PDB file of C-alpha atoms in Angstrom:
ATOM      1  CA  MET A  13      35.735-170.979 -13.907  1.00 77.00           C
ATOM      2  CA  ILE A  14      38.484-168.820 -12.133  1.00 85.00           C
ATOM      3  CA  TYR A  15      40.690-169.455 -15.212  1.00 88.00           C
ATOM      4  CA  LEU A  16      38.225-167.875 -17.456  1.00 89.00           C
ATOM      5  CA  PHE A  17      38.429-165.274 -15.114  1.00 90.00           C
ATOM      6  CA  TYR A  18      41.818-165.006 -15.304  1.00 92.00           C
ATOM      7  CA  LEU A  19      41.559-165.150 -19.292  1.00 93.00           C
ATOM      8  CA  PHE A  20      38.965-162.163 -19.493  1.00 93.00           C
ATOM      9  CA  ALA A  21      40.081-160.370 -17.221  1.00 94.00           C
ATOM     10  CA  THR A  22      43.648-160.175 -19.020  1.00 94.00           C
ATOM     11  CA  ILE A  23      41.829-159.218 -22.129  1.00 94.00           C
ATOM     12  CA  SER A  24      40.498-156.260 -20.780  1.00 94.00           C
ATOM     13  CA  VAL A  25      43.445-155.245 -19.154  1.00 94.00           C
ATOM     14  CA  ILE A  26      45.787-155.621 -22.080  1.00 95.00           C
ATOM     15  CA  SER A  27      43.162-154.532 -24.847  1.00 95.00           C
ATOM     16  CA  ALA A  28      41.796-151.073 -22.636  1.00 94.00           C
ATOM     17  CA  LEU A  29      45.936-150.448 -22.118  1.00 93.00           C
ATOM     18  CA  PHE A  30      46.120-150.690 -25.991  1.00 93.00           C
ATOM     19  CA  VAL A  31      43.208-148.176 -26.484  1.00 92.00           C
ATOM     20  CA  VAL A  32      45.363-145.190 -24.320  1.00 91.00           C
ATOM     21  CA  ALA A  33      48.495-146.245 -25.950  1.00 89.00           C
ATOM     22  CA  ALA A  34      47.707-146.965 -29.892  1.00 88.00           C
ATOM     23  CA  LYS A  35      48.180-144.428 -32.523  1.00 84.00           C
ATOM     24  CA  SER A  36      45.821-144.341 -34.986  1.00 87.00           C
ATOM     25  CA  PRO A  37      41.636-143.871 -34.101  1.00 88.00           C
ATOM     26  CA  VAL A  38      40.643-146.878 -35.830  1.00 90.00           C
ATOM     27  CA  ASN A  39      42.992-149.258 -33.375  1.00 91.00           C
ATOM     28  CA  SER A  40      41.817-147.705 -30.958  1.00 91.00           C
ATOM     29  CA  VAL A  41      38.314-148.457 -31.762  1.00 92.00           C
ATOM     30  CA  ILE A  42      38.755-152.057 -32.944  1.00 93.00           C
ATOM     31  CA  SER A  43      40.590-152.888 -29.058  1.00 94.00           C
ATOM     32  CA  LEU A  44      38.062-151.309 -27.090  1.00 93.00           C
ATOM     33  CA  ILE A  45      35.843-153.390 -29.179  1.00 94.00           C
ATOM     34  CA  VAL A  46      37.381-156.435 -27.685  1.00 94.00           C
ATOM     35  CA  CYS A  47      37.585-155.561 -23.844  1.00 94.00           C
ATOM     36  CA  PHE A  48      33.739-154.629 -24.675  1.00 94.00           C
ATOM     37  CA  LEU A  49      33.119-158.591 -25.647  1.00 94.00           C
ATOM     38  CA  SER A  50      35.762-159.580 -22.991  1.00 94.00           C
ATOM     39  CA  ILE A  51      33.289-157.347 -20.374  1.00 94.00           C
ATOM     40  CA  ALA A  52      30.262-159.256 -22.315  1.00 94.00           C
ATOM     41  CA  GLY A  53      31.956-162.731 -21.076  1.00 93.00           C
ATOM     42  CA  HIS A  54      32.277-161.290 -17.848  1.00 92.00           C
ATOM     43  CA  TYR A  55      28.675-160.632 -17.670  1.00 92.00           C
ATOM     44  CA  ILE A  56      28.240-164.351 -18.564  1.00 91.00           C
ATOM     45  CA  LEU A  57      30.159-165.542 -15.708  1.00 89.00           C
ATOM     46  CA  LEU A  58      28.219-164.061 -13.873  1.00 88.00           C
ATOM     47  CA  ASN A  59      25.290-165.805 -14.985  1.00 87.00           C
ATOM     48  CA  ALA A  60      23.449-161.661 -16.410  1.00 88.00           C
ATOM     49  CA  GLN A  61      22.730-163.090 -19.363  1.00 89.00           C
ATOM     50  CA  PHE A  62      20.294-160.587 -20.569  1.00 91.00           C
ATOM     51  CA  LEU A  63      23.074-157.635 -19.785  1.00 92.00           C
ATOM     52  CA  ALA A  64      25.772-159.698 -22.241  1.00 93.00           C
ATOM     53  CA  MET A  65      23.347-159.730 -24.865  1.00 92.00           C
ATOM     54  CA  VAL A  66      22.062-156.199 -24.632  1.00 92.00           C
ATOM     55  CA  HIS A  67      26.043-155.220 -24.196  1.00 93.00           C
ATOM     56  CA  ILE A  68      27.415-156.536 -26.653  1.00 93.00           C
ATOM     57  CA  ILE A  69      23.816-155.443 -29.392  1.00 92.00           C
ATOM     58  CA  VAL A  70      24.436-151.574 -27.802  1.00 90.00           C
ATOM     59  CA  TYR A  71      28.105-151.300 -26.884  1.00 90.00           C
ATOM     60  CA  THR A  72      29.665-153.338 -29.412  1.00 89.00           C
ATOM     61  CA  GLY A  73      27.425-153.171 -32.149  1.00 88.00           C
ATOM     62  CA  ALA A  74      25.797-149.426 -32.229  1.00 89.00           C
ATOM     63  CA  ILE A  75      28.284-147.254 -30.056  1.00 91.00           C
ATOM     64  CA  MET A  76      31.265-148.605 -31.774  1.00 91.00           C
ATOM     65  CA  VAL A  77      29.964-149.026 -35.029  1.00 90.00           C
ATOM     66  CA  LEU A  78      29.061-144.925 -34.674  1.00 90.00           C
ATOM     67  CA  PHE A  79      32.712-144.270 -33.359  1.00 91.00           C
ATOM     68  CA  LEU A  80      33.795-146.181 -36.278  1.00 91.00           C
ATOM     69  CA  PHE A  81      31.801-144.427 -38.260  1.00 90.00           C
ATOM     70  CA  VAL A  82      32.392-140.982 -37.164  1.00 89.00           C
ATOM     71  CA  ILE A  83      36.186-141.502 -37.958  1.00 88.00           C
ATOM     72  CA  MET A  84      35.707-142.514 -41.362  1.00 88.00           C
ATOM     73  CA  LEU A  85      33.483-139.916 -42.065  1.00 86.00           C
ATOM     74  CA  LEU A  86      35.537-137.240 -40.632  1.00 84.00           C
ATOM     75  CA  ASN A  87      38.618-138.334 -42.089  1.00 80.00           C
ATOM     76  CA  LEU A  88      40.137-138.385 -38.930  1.00 74.00           C
ATOM     77  CA  ASN A  89      42.488-141.675 -39.233  1.00 70.00           C
ATOM     78  CA  LYS A  90      45.929-139.800 -38.843  1.00 69.00           C
ATOM     79  CA  SER A  91      48.914-141.188 -36.920  1.00 60.00           C
ATOM     80  CA  THR A  92      50.514-138.196 -36.398  1.00 62.00           C
ATOM     81  CA  GLU A  93      48.731-136.342 -33.416  1.00 67.00           C
ATOM     82  CA  PRO A  94      49.912-134.446 -31.966  1.00 70.00           C
ATOM     83  CA  GLN A  95      50.609-135.471 -27.851  1.00 72.00           C
ATOM     84  CA  LYS A  96      50.338-133.639 -25.188  1.00 73.00           C
ATOM     85  CA  SER A  97      53.627-132.290 -22.918  1.00 80.00           C
ATOM     86  CA  LEU A  98      56.145-134.950 -21.863  1.00 83.00           C
ATOM     87  CA  ILE A  99      55.419-133.508 -17.919  1.00 87.00           C
ATOM     88  CA  THR A 100      51.751-133.579 -19.028  1.00 85.00           C
ATOM     89  CA  ARG A 101      51.824-137.535 -19.752  1.00 87.00           C
ATOM     90  CA  ILE A 102      53.802-138.415 -16.591  1.00 90.00           C
ATOM     91  CA  ALA A 103      51.447-136.483 -14.571  1.00 91.00           C
ATOM     92  CA  ALA A 104      48.309-138.783 -16.061  1.00 90.00           C
ATOM     93  CA  VAL A 105      50.422-141.125 -15.852  1.00 91.00           C
ATOM     94  CA  ALA A 106      50.359-140.947 -12.333  1.00 93.00           C
ATOM     95  CA  ALA A 107      47.335-140.052 -11.845  1.00 93.00           C
ATOM     96  CA  GLY A 108      46.440-142.891 -12.653  1.00 92.00           C
ATOM     97  CA  GLY A 109      48.452-145.001 -11.078  1.00 93.00           C
ATOM     98  CA  LEU A 110      48.220-143.046  -7.370  1.00 94.00           C
ATOM     99  CA  PHE A 111      43.920-143.054  -7.758  1.00 93.00           C
ATOM    100  CA  LEU A 112      44.083-147.072  -8.096  1.00 92.00           C
ATOM    101  CA  LEU A 113      46.461-147.129  -5.298  1.00 93.00           C
ATOM    102  CA  THR A 114      44.204-144.979  -3.230  1.00 92.00           C
ATOM    103  CA  LEU A 115      41.258-147.265  -4.202  1.00 90.00           C
ATOM    104  CA  LEU A 116      43.392-150.695  -3.705  1.00 89.00           C
ATOM    105  CA  GLY A 117      43.914-149.798  -0.375  1.00 89.00           C
ATOM    106  CA  ALA A 118      40.437-149.085   0.632  1.00 87.00           C
ATOM    107  CA  ILE A 119      39.326-151.939  -0.154  1.00 85.00           C
ATOM    108  CA  LYS A 120      42.952-153.860   1.179  1.00 80.00           C
ATOM    109  CA  ASN A 121      40.762-155.025   4.161  1.00 77.00           C
ATOM    110  CA  GLY A 122      38.513-156.985   2.242  1.00 70.00           C
ATOM    111  CA  ILE A 123      35.143-155.692   1.557  1.00 70.00           C
ATOM    112  CA  GLY A 124      33.082-157.271   4.683  1.00 64.00           C
ATOM    113  CA  ILE A 125      30.261-158.273   2.562  1.00 63.00           C
ATOM    114  CA  ALA A 126      27.974-160.137   3.868  1.00 56.00           C
ATOM    115  CA  THR A 127      26.313-162.018   1.513  1.00 61.00           C
ATOM    116  CA  PRO A 128      22.177-162.578   2.410  1.00 58.00           C
ATOM    117  CA  GLY A 129      21.032-165.771   3.193  1.00 57.00           C
ATOM    118  CA  GLY A 130      18.648-166.182   0.014  1.00 60.00           C
ATOM    119  CA  TYR A 131      19.978-166.427  -2.856  1.00 66.00           C
ATOM    120  CA  ASP A 132      19.297-167.073  -6.203  1.00 69.00           C
ATOM    121  CA  GLY A 133      21.283-167.857  -8.879  1.00 68.00           C
ATOM    122  CA  GLY A 134      19.074-167.235 -11.760  1.00 74.00           C
ATOM    123  CA  ILE A 135      18.697-163.221 -11.082  1.00 77.00           C
ATOM    124  CA  GLY A 136      20.034-162.429 -14.387  1.00 77.00           C
ATOM    125  CA  LEU A 137      17.573-164.064 -16.291  1.00 84.00           C
ATOM    126  CA  VAL A 138      15.491-161.909 -18.628  1.00 87.00           C
ATOM    127  CA  LYS A 139      12.683-162.762 -16.947  1.00 88.00           C
ATOM    128  CA  SER A 140      13.713-161.372 -13.427  1.00 88.00           C
ATOM    129  CA  VAL A 141      14.958-158.691 -14.824  1.00 88.00           C
ATOM    130  CA  GLY A 142      12.290-157.425 -16.527  1.00 89.00           C
ATOM    131  CA  MET A 143      10.399-158.187 -13.627  1.00 89.00           C
ATOM    132  CA  SER A 144      11.950-155.598 -11.962  1.00 88.00           C
ATOM    133  CA  LEU A 145      12.193-153.334 -14.534  1.00 90.00           C
ATOM    134  CA  PHE A 146       8.548-153.340 -15.705  1.00 91.00           C
ATOM    135  CA  THR A 147       7.597-153.229 -11.717  1.00 91.00           C
ATOM    136  CA  ASP A 148       9.928-151.539  -9.849  1.00 89.00           C
ATOM    137  CA  PHE A 149      11.623-149.419 -12.270  1.00 92.00           C
ATOM    138  CA  LEU A 150       8.808-148.641 -14.566  1.00 93.00           C
ATOM    139  CA  VAL A 151       9.049-144.882 -14.360  1.00 93.00           C
ATOM    140  CA  PRO A 152      11.906-144.514 -14.612  1.00 91.00           C
ATOM    141  CA  PHE A 153      11.839-146.580 -17.518  1.00 92.00           C
ATOM    142  CA  GLU A 154       9.253-144.371 -19.632  1.00 92.00           C
ATOM    143  CA  LEU A 155      11.152-141.536 -18.479  1.00 93.00           C
ATOM    144  CA  SER A 156      14.580-142.581 -20.420  1.00 92.00           C
ATOM    145  CA  SER A 157      12.565-142.292 -23.632  1.00 93.00           C
ATOM    146  CA  VAL A 158      11.938-138.653 -22.846  1.00 94.00           C
ATOM    147  CA  LEU A 159      16.040-138.470 -22.244  1.00 93.00           C
ATOM    148  CA  PHE A 160      16.191-140.337 -25.713  1.00 92.00           C
ATOM    149  CA  LEU A 161      13.656-138.504 -27.121  1.00 94.00           C
ATOM    150  CA  SER A 162      15.845-134.782 -26.153  1.00 93.00           C
ATOM    151  CA  ALA A 163      19.122-136.942 -27.344  1.00 93.00           C
ATOM    152  CA  ILE A 164      17.739-137.139 -30.537  1.00 92.00           C
ATOM    153  CA  ILE A 165      16.970-133.382 -30.594  1.00 93.00           C
ATOM    154  CA  GLY A 166      20.125-132.245 -29.530  1.00 91.00           C
ATOM    155  CA  ALA A 167      22.155-134.540 -31.846  1.00 90.00           C
ATOM    156  CA  VAL A 168      19.988-133.082 -34.748  1.00 89.00           C
ATOM    157  CA  MET A 169      20.069-129.689 -33.333  1.00 89.00           C
ATOM    158  CA  LEU A 170      24.304-129.441 -32.717  1.00 85.00           C
ATOM    159  CA  GLY A 171      24.933-131.789 -36.393  1.00 80.00           C
ATOM    160  CA  LYS A 172      22.778-129.136 -38.637  1.00 80.00           C
ATOM    161  CA  LYS A 173      25.065-127.683 -41.691  1.00 72.00           C
ATOM    162  CA  GLU A 174      23.863-124.454 -40.759  1.00 62.00           C
ATOM    163  CA  SER A 175      24.349-122.478 -37.426  1.00 54.00           C
ATOM    164  CA  THR A 176      21.333-121.639 -35.380  1.00 52.00           C
ATOM    165  CA  ALA A 177      20.654-118.424 -35.669  1.00 53.00           C
ATOM    166  CA  LYS A 178      21.131-118.250 -39.508  1.00 53.00           C
ATOM    167  CA  GLN A 179      18.242-120.948 -40.346  1.00 50.00           C
ATOM    168  CA  MET A 180      16.397-118.732 -37.512  1.00 51.00           C
ATOM    169  CA  ALA A 181      17.358-115.329 -39.799  1.00 53.00           C
ATOM    170  CA  THR A 182      16.312-117.355 -42.921  1.00 53.00           C
ATOM    171  CA  GLY A 183      13.852-118.840 -41.854  1.00 52.00           C
ATOM    172  CA  ASP A 184      12.590-115.313 -40.689  1.00 52.00           C
ATOM    173  CA  SER A 185      13.358-113.702 -43.683  1.00 50.00           C
ATOM    174  CA  ALA A 186      10.961-116.636 -45.940  1.00 51.00           C
ATOM    175  CA  TYR A 187       8.091-116.137 -43.353  1.00 50.00           C
ATOM    176  CA  ALA A 188       7.947-112.097 -44.213  1.00 50.00           C
ATOM    177  CA  GLY A 189       8.533-113.301 -48.037  1.00 48.00           C
ATOM    178  CA  LEU A 190       5.593-115.306 -47.263  1.00 51.00           C
ATOM    179  CA  ASN A 191       3.662-112.234 -45.870  1.00 52.00           C
ATOM    180  CA  GLN A 192       4.682-110.248 -48.804  1.00 52.00           C
ATOM    181  CA  ALA A 193       3.231-112.645 -51.290  1.00 53.00           C
ATOM    182  CA  GLU A 194       0.346-112.605 -49.560  1.00 54.00           C
ATOM    183  CA  HIS A 195      -0.125-108.819 -49.555  1.00 55.00           C
ATOM    184  CA  ILE A 196       0.610-109.049 -53.222  1.00 55.00           C
ATOM    185  CA  VAL A 197      -2.071-111.568 -53.893  1.00 53.00           C
ATOM    186  CA  ARG A 198      -5.054-109.662 -51.775  1.00 49.00           C
TER     187      ARG A 198
ATOM    188  CA  MET B   8      20.310-174.058 -10.429  1.00 56.00           C
ATOM    189  CA  ASN B   9      22.580-174.805  -7.627  1.00 62.00           C
ATOM    190  CA  ASP B  10      25.776-175.606 -10.408  1.00 68.00           C
ATOM    191  CA  VAL B  11      25.148-172.083 -10.968  1.00 66.00           C
ATOM    192  CA  ILE B  12      25.326-170.645  -7.897  1.00 65.00           C
ATOM    193  CA  THR B  13      28.413-172.192  -7.363  1.00 67.00           C
ATOM    194  CA  ALA B  14      30.127-171.761 -10.298  1.00 68.00           C
ATOM    195  CA  ILE B  15      29.267-167.751 -10.045  1.00 70.00           C
ATOM    196  CA  ARG B  16      31.001-167.802  -5.856  1.00 70.00           C
ATOM    197  CA  THR B  17      33.831-169.379  -7.386  1.00 72.00           C
ATOM    198  CA  VAL B  18      35.085-166.197  -8.569  1.00 78.00           C
ATOM    199  CA  PRO B  19      35.080-164.349  -5.071  1.00 81.00           C
ATOM    200  CA  LEU B  20      34.152-160.366  -5.606  1.00 84.00           C
ATOM    201  CA  GLU B  21      36.799-158.637  -4.575  1.00 85.00           C
ATOM    202  CA  HIS B  22      38.736-160.269  -7.917  1.00 88.00           C
ATOM    203  CA  TYR B  23      35.972-158.035 -10.135  1.00 90.00           C
ATOM    204  CA  VAL B  24      36.624-154.928  -7.772  1.00 90.00           C
ATOM    205  CA  VAL B  25      40.025-155.122  -8.272  1.00 91.00           C
ATOM    206  CA  LEU B  26      39.058-155.657 -11.926  1.00 93.00           C
ATOM    207  CA  SER B  27      36.660-152.545 -12.096  1.00 93.00           C
ATOM    208  CA  PHE B  28      39.509-150.722  -9.831  1.00 93.00           C
ATOM    209  CA  ILE B  29      41.765-151.477 -12.582  1.00 94.00           C
ATOM    210  CA  LEU B  30      39.601-151.014 -15.661  1.00 94.00           C
ATOM    211  CA  PHE B  31      38.652-147.111 -14.263  1.00 94.00           C
ATOM    212  CA  SER B  32      41.900-145.990 -13.343  1.00 94.00           C
ATOM    213  CA  ILE B  33      43.399-147.153 -16.856  1.00 94.00           C
ATOM    214  CA  GLY B  34      39.981-145.076 -18.381  1.00 94.00           C
ATOM    215  CA  MET B  35      40.591-141.970 -16.384  1.00 94.00           C
ATOM    216  CA  ALA B  36      44.325-142.138 -17.502  1.00 93.00           C
ATOM    217  CA  GLY B  37      43.579-142.401 -20.979  1.00 92.00           C
ATOM    218  CA  VAL B  38      41.126-139.280 -20.483  1.00 92.00           C
ATOM    219  CA  LEU B  39      44.647-136.954 -18.967  1.00 91.00           C
ATOM    220  CA  PHE B  40      46.888-138.564 -21.592  1.00 88.00           C
ATOM    221  CA  ARG B  41      45.282-138.763 -24.419  1.00 87.00           C
ATOM    222  CA  ARG B  42      44.487-134.961 -26.882  1.00 85.00           C
ATOM    223  CA  ASN B  43      42.220-136.702 -29.852  1.00 87.00           C
ATOM    224  CA  THR B  44      38.360-136.249 -28.607  1.00 88.00           C
ATOM    225  CA  ILE B  45      37.478-139.149 -29.874  1.00 90.00           C
ATOM    226  CA  ILE B  46      39.495-141.701 -28.412  1.00 91.00           C
ATOM    227  CA  ILE B  47      38.994-139.580 -24.569  1.00 92.00           C
ATOM    228  CA  LEU B  48      34.974-140.439 -25.758  1.00 92.00           C
ATOM    229  CA  MET B  49      36.037-143.979 -25.823  1.00 92.00           C
ATOM    230  CA  CYS B  50      38.114-143.630 -22.456  1.00 93.00           C
ATOM    231  CA  LEU B  51      34.615-142.181 -20.958  1.00 93.00           C
ATOM    232  CA  GLU B  52      32.868-145.716 -22.505  1.00 92.00           C
ATOM    233  CA  LEU B  53      35.660-147.470 -20.763  1.00 93.00           C
ATOM    234  CA  MET B  54      34.923-145.953 -17.133  1.00 94.00           C
ATOM    235  CA  PHE B  55      30.953-146.548 -17.484  1.00 93.00           C
ATOM    236  CA  ASN B  56      31.706-150.315 -18.457  1.00 94.00           C
ATOM    237  CA  SER B  57      34.552-150.847 -15.594  1.00 94.00           C
ATOM    238  CA  VAL B  58      31.276-149.282 -13.155  1.00 94.00           C
ATOM    239  CA  ASN B  59      28.913-151.531 -14.958  1.00 94.00           C
ATOM    240  CA  LEU B  60      30.884-154.855 -14.371  1.00 94.00           C
ATOM    241  CA  LEU B  61      31.223-153.627 -10.638  1.00 93.00           C
ATOM    242  CA  LEU B  62      27.226-153.554 -10.385  1.00 93.00           C
ATOM    243  CA  THR B  63      26.744-156.750 -12.174  1.00 92.00           C
ATOM    244  CA  ALA B  64      28.883-158.281 -10.226  1.00 90.00           C
ATOM    245  CA  PHE B  65      27.486-157.362  -6.822  1.00 88.00           C
ATOM    246  CA  SER B  66      24.258-157.690  -8.126  1.00 88.00           C
ATOM    247  CA  ALA B  67      25.323-161.476  -9.148  1.00 86.00           C
ATOM    248  CA  HIS B  68      26.166-162.031  -5.698  1.00 83.00           C
ATOM    249  CA  HIS B  69      23.765-160.862  -3.707  1.00 82.00           C
ATOM    250  CA  SER B  70      21.030-161.640  -6.180  1.00 81.00           C
ATOM    251  CA  ASP B  71      19.609-158.582  -5.956  1.00 83.00           C
ATOM    252  CA  PRO B  72      18.295-158.106  -9.770  1.00 86.00           C
ATOM    253  CA  SER B  73      18.116-153.996  -9.239  1.00 88.00           C
ATOM    254  CA  GLY B  74      22.127-153.622  -9.425  1.00 89.00           C
ATOM    255  CA  GLN B  75      21.159-155.078 -13.280  1.00 90.00           C
ATOM    256  CA  VAL B  76      18.417-153.101 -13.972  1.00 92.00           C
ATOM    257  CA  PHE B  77      20.696-149.611 -12.616  1.00 93.00           C
ATOM    258  CA  VAL B  78      23.057-151.420 -15.390  1.00 93.00           C
ATOM    259  CA  PHE B  79      20.590-151.064 -17.811  1.00 92.00           C
ATOM    260  CA  PHE B  80      19.771-147.584 -17.481  1.00 93.00           C
ATOM    261  CA  ILE B  81      23.392-146.371 -17.767  1.00 93.00           C
ATOM    262  CA  MET B  82      23.882-147.830 -20.801  1.00 92.00           C
ATOM    263  CA  LEU B  83      20.629-146.264 -22.044  1.00 91.00           C
ATOM    264  CA  VAL B  84      22.247-142.818 -20.465  1.00 92.00           C
ATOM    265  CA  ALA B  85      26.044-143.856 -22.955  1.00 92.00           C
ATOM    266  CA  ALA B  86      23.891-143.936 -25.912  1.00 91.00           C
ATOM    267  CA  ALA B  87      22.244-141.047 -25.745  1.00 92.00           C
ATOM    268  CA  GLU B  88      25.709-139.332 -24.275  1.00 92.00           C
ATOM    269  CA  VAL B  89      27.803-140.105 -26.989  1.00 92.00           C
ATOM    270  CA  THR B  90      24.950-139.501 -29.465  1.00 91.00           C
ATOM    271  CA  VAL B  91      24.908-135.864 -28.328  1.00 92.00           C
ATOM    272  CA  GLY B  92      29.058-136.432 -28.319  1.00 91.00           C
ATOM    273  CA  LEU B  93      29.723-136.993 -30.918  1.00 91.00           C
ATOM    274  CA  ALA B  94      27.262-134.533 -32.836  1.00 90.00           C
ATOM    275  CA  ILE B  95      29.763-132.053 -30.889  1.00 88.00           C
ATOM    276  CA  LEU B  96      32.896-133.434 -32.699  1.00 89.00           C
ATOM    277  CA  VAL B  97      31.561-133.344 -35.755  1.00 87.00           C
ATOM    278  CA  MET B  98      30.459-129.755 -35.436  1.00 87.00           C
ATOM    279  CA  MET B  99      33.920-129.239 -33.446  1.00 86.00           C
ATOM    280  CA  LYS B 100      35.879-130.332 -36.516  1.00 85.00           C
ATOM    281  CA  ARG B 101      33.306-128.416 -38.889  1.00 85.00           C
ATOM    282  CA  ASN B 102      34.449-125.315 -36.925  1.00 83.00           C
ATOM    283  CA  VAL B 103      38.014-125.695 -36.109  1.00 82.00           C
ATOM    284  CA  ASP B 104      38.941-128.384 -38.720  1.00 81.00           C
ATOM    285  CA  SER B 105      40.382-129.610 -35.306  1.00 80.00           C
ATOM    286  CA  VAL B 106      39.717-132.592 -32.978  1.00 82.00           C
ATOM    287  CA  ASP B 107      42.759-131.538 -30.526  1.00 83.00           C
ATOM    288  CA  ILE B 108      41.419-130.617 -27.168  1.00 82.00           C
ATOM    289  CA  ASN B 109      43.748-128.206 -26.988  1.00 80.00           C
ATOM    290  CA  GLN B 110      42.271-126.474 -29.067  1.00 80.00           C
ATOM    291  CA  LEU B 111      39.862-125.825 -26.909  1.00 80.00           C
ATOM    292  CA  ASN B 112      40.660-123.527 -24.548  1.00 79.00           C
ATOM    293  CA  ARG B 113      38.510-120.737 -24.178  1.00 78.00           C
ATOM    294  CA  LEU B 114      36.987-122.024 -20.949  1.00 76.00           C
ATOM    295  CA  LYS B 115      40.492-122.407 -19.560  1.00 74.00           C
ATOM    296  CA  TRP B 116      41.425-120.054 -16.151  1.00 65.00           C
TER     297      TRP B 116
END
């Protein structure tokens, strides 16, 4: 069990490092997929089966494919990408390492969790997560559909070919032309 | 079900905390390290996932399903965020013909 944990942890850390270090964006996406699959393995180790399935479907199946699709659509797969200056890169690595040191220092005396007595190993199953989702968290669940609707509308607005102002102008002129036509008919 | 409980508790909670700290730091360093916007978005996803892993580990060790529902909501927000972020990326590619983050410096200083 603990060996499986170490295996998945090694895979996820190495592939996460490769996401940052890879030259080509497609290689980054592939190694991020590997990282997400190993995180799904962690979820299964924690007996969070519902989350493991949703994670694979949503992240690996939808989000990463969207990334790949955008990379191939925009033809971004150039390996000669301009790099930041050396001092900025050193500062970035130092910032990440110092942040990690700070976090590890915060928990070096243990996190001191008194685990409550009643323990149930089946809380990651679909039944109990679904019960919690549709009783305690029903309102946020319904509100998330509004969030998705606004995200869809925002993505469509941003992804349109012409600028919005131009569209509005052409729409107005078309409307004016329609009015003129109506006048002529009358 | 008892063997499942002991199996979950074989791995101490501190291990998951340290692992997600490492993943979060890698994601943060990647956001500062790279200039390609699409890789910066992927590093953001990595940071989301380290937080998700931490929430799931605490939830499983405390046997409280609320943590896993939070992870579900984080996944919903991440999906919406990626949709809008990639639309912005497509628009950026169309307008300045590059995905270099250093091109977008008009709001700097």
